[in-house]
Short mmCIF file of C-alpha atoms in Angstrom, two decimals:
data_model
loop_
_atom_site.label_atom_id
_atom_site.label_comp_id
_atom_site.label_asym_id
_atom_site.label_seq_id
_atom_site.Cartn_x
_atom_site.Cartn_y
_atom_site.Cartn_z
CA MET A 1 14.21 42.77 4.18
CA ALA A 2 12.45 45.78 5.67
CA ALA A 3 14.44 48.56 7.86
CA LYS A 4 13.39 51.50 10.07
CA ILE A 5 14.97 55.03 10.52
CA LYS A 6 15.04 56.34 13.72
CA THR A 7 15.92 60.23 13.45
CA GLY A 8 17.04 61.23 16.70
CA GLY A 9 19.76 63.92 18.11
CA ALA A 10 22.42 62.52 17.17
CA GLY A 11 21.48 61.49 13.07
CA ASN A 12 19.23 59.04 11.99
CA GLN A 13 19.98 55.30 12.99
CA VAL A 14 19.09 52.50 10.49
CA GLU A 15 17.91 49.04 12.59
CA ALA A 16 15.58 45.96 10.70
CA ASN A 17 12.14 45.55 11.28
CA SER A 18 11.47 42.30 13.07
CA ASP A 19 7.61 42.76 12.59
CA ILE A 20 6.15 39.57 9.90
CA ASN A 21 4.54 41.83 6.58
CA VAL A 22 1.15 39.52 6.41
CA THR A 23 -0.28 41.64 3.39
CA PRO A 24 1.25 39.51 0.61
CA PHE A 25 -0.22 36.51 2.13
CA VAL A 26 -3.55 38.15 2.69
CA ASP A 27 -3.54 38.96 -1.25
CA ILE A 28 -2.89 35.72 -2.27
CA MET A 29 -5.24 33.88 0.32
CA LEU A 30 -8.15 36.24 -0.95
CA VAL A 31 -7.13 35.33 -4.67
CA LEU A 32 -7.32 32.11 -3.88
CA LEU A 33 -11.02 32.82 -2.34
CA ILE A 34 -11.97 34.08 -5.45
CA ILE A 35 -10.98 31.79 -7.53
CA PHE A 36 -12.47 28.96 -5.83
CA MET A 37 -15.67 30.85 -5.35
CA VAL A 38 -15.87 31.43 -9.03
CA ALA A 39 -14.58 27.57 -9.75
CA ALA A 40 -17.12 25.91 -7.54
CA PRO A 41 -19.89 26.34 -9.29
CA LEU A 42 -18.86 25.27 -12.31
CA ALA A 43 -17.73 21.48 -10.49
CA SER A 44 -21.64 20.65 -10.04
CA VAL A 45 -23.90 19.46 -12.86
CA SER A 46 -27.24 21.11 -12.67
CA VAL A 47 -28.50 20.09 -16.25
CA PRO A 48 -30.62 16.82 -15.32
CA VAL A 49 -29.59 13.52 -17.51
CA GLU A 50 -30.82 10.42 -17.17
CA LEU A 51 -27.95 8.08 -18.09
CA PRO A 52 -27.82 4.53 -20.02
CA ILE A 53 -27.62 1.34 -18.42
CA ALA A 54 -23.74 -0.02 -19.28
CA VAL A 55 -23.70 -3.00 -20.28
CA ALA A 56 -19.39 -3.97 -20.40
CA LYS A 57 -19.12 -7.06 -17.75
CA ALA A 58 -17.79 -6.52 -14.50
CA ALA A 59 -13.80 -6.85 -13.98
CA PRO A 60 -12.96 -10.32 -12.69
CA ASN A 61 -11.20 -9.94 -8.91
CA PRO A 62 -8.34 -10.50 -8.38
CA PRO A 63 -7.57 -14.02 -7.51
CA LYS A 64 -7.95 -15.26 -3.91
CA PRO A 65 -4.40 -15.40 -2.23
CA VAL A 66 -2.49 -18.58 -1.57
CA TYR A 67 -1.29 -19.37 1.78
CA ILE A 68 1.35 -21.83 2.85
CA SER A 69 1.18 -22.24 6.53
CA ILE A 70 3.97 -24.48 7.95
CA GLN A 71 3.85 -25.39 12.31
CA THR A 72 6.78 -25.70 14.53
CA ASP A 73 6.53 -29.80 13.90
CA GLY A 74 7.78 -28.78 10.03
CA SER A 75 3.46 -29.78 9.09
CA VAL A 76 2.70 -28.07 5.91
CA TYR A 77 -0.58 -26.57 5.05
CA VAL A 78 -2.09 -25.17 1.65
CA GLY A 79 -4.87 -22.88 2.88
CA ASP A 80 -6.51 -25.21 5.50
CA PHE A 81 -5.86 -28.41 4.32
CA GLN A 82 -2.51 -30.52 5.27
CA THR A 83 -0.03 -31.51 2.71
CA SER A 84 3.23 -32.92 2.27
CA VAL A 85 6.47 -31.13 0.54
CA GLY A 86 6.37 -33.21 -1.69
CA SER A 87 3.04 -32.96 -3.12
CA LEU A 88 3.14 -29.31 -2.40
CA GLY A 89 3.39 -28.42 -6.24
CA ALA A 90 0.27 -31.06 -7.27
CA ASP A 91 -1.69 -29.08 -4.49
CA LEU A 92 -0.98 -25.35 -5.31
CA SER A 93 -1.44 -26.15 -8.67
CA ASP A 94 -5.20 -27.61 -7.86
CA GLN A 95 -5.22 -24.41 -5.71
CA ILE A 96 -4.47 -21.87 -8.58
CA GLY A 97 -6.37 -23.94 -11.13
CA ALA A 98 -5.37 -22.85 -15.26
CA ARG A 99 -3.27 -19.57 -13.76
CA ASN A 100 0.24 -19.78 -15.08
CA PRO A 101 2.51 -20.18 -11.18
CA ALA A 102 5.26 -18.14 -12.24
CA ASP A 103 2.60 -15.55 -12.37
CA GLU A 104 1.16 -16.52 -8.51
CA ARG A 105 2.84 -14.76 -5.80
CA ILE A 106 2.59 -17.47 -2.88
CA PHE A 107 2.15 -16.17 0.85
CA ILE A 108 4.24 -18.19 3.36
CA ARG A 109 3.22 -18.05 7.11
CA ALA A 110 5.91 -19.65 9.15
CA ASP A 111 5.88 -20.12 12.97
CA GLN A 112 8.78 -18.32 14.54
CA ASN A 113 9.90 -20.85 16.00
CA THR A 114 10.02 -23.57 12.58
CA ARG A 115 13.34 -25.15 11.61
CA TYR A 116 15.38 -23.31 8.87
CA GLY A 117 15.38 -26.64 6.70
CA ASP A 118 11.73 -26.75 6.91
CA PHE A 119 11.35 -23.35 5.60
CA MET A 120 14.29 -23.87 2.92
CA GLN A 121 12.53 -27.91 1.75
CA VAL A 122 9.33 -25.26 1.36
CA MET A 123 11.54 -22.92 -0.88
CA ASN A 124 12.81 -25.76 -3.11
CA ALA A 125 9.63 -27.21 -3.81
CA LEU A 126 8.04 -24.26 -4.76
CA GLN A 127 10.85 -23.22 -6.93
CA ASP A 128 11.07 -26.76 -8.65
CA ASN A 129 7.33 -26.21 -9.62
CA GLY A 130 8.01 -23.27 -11.01
CA PHE A 131 6.77 -20.73 -8.50
CA TYR A 132 8.96 -17.67 -8.47
CA SER A 133 6.97 -14.94 -6.64
CA VAL A 134 7.07 -15.99 -2.99
CA ALA A 135 5.84 -13.17 -0.25
CA LEU A 136 6.56 -13.66 3.96
CA VAL A 137 4.03 -12.90 6.42
CA GLY A 138 5.08 -11.51 9.52
CA GLU A 139 2.62 -10.27 12.08
CA ASP A 140 2.71 -5.64 12.55
CA GLN A 141 4.66 -4.79 15.67
CA ALA A 142 2.14 -3.31 17.62
CA THR A 143 2.43 0.64 18.90
CA SER A 144 2.24 1.95 22.16
#
């Protein structure tokens, strides 16, 4: 902390100096400016090179997510197609193909007025058929 000394008639008095010393800040900014001025030209490539064509196969797209929708009246849909709780496992297996059900994430969209019992029937059917990764879909709250 800096201090300033006042000389006066009765003696010297020491007071705290409340001014901000910006000299170290300016020194650091100038050093950073010089570093970036030197490093910027090194980051750009100025040698023209004709690159060969890559022959690697493109990475596969992640699988399309599977949505189960439950309406207020208890009707169940896999994607856009209506199904029943009893045939839910077979319909989901058809939807995911040869992929492992234990590794699949199933997204459940349920109406806010859906009976809890209907929701639990769907959850039990998923678990009985080996679908253990479930995500619940909700609507984001609008911020104003």
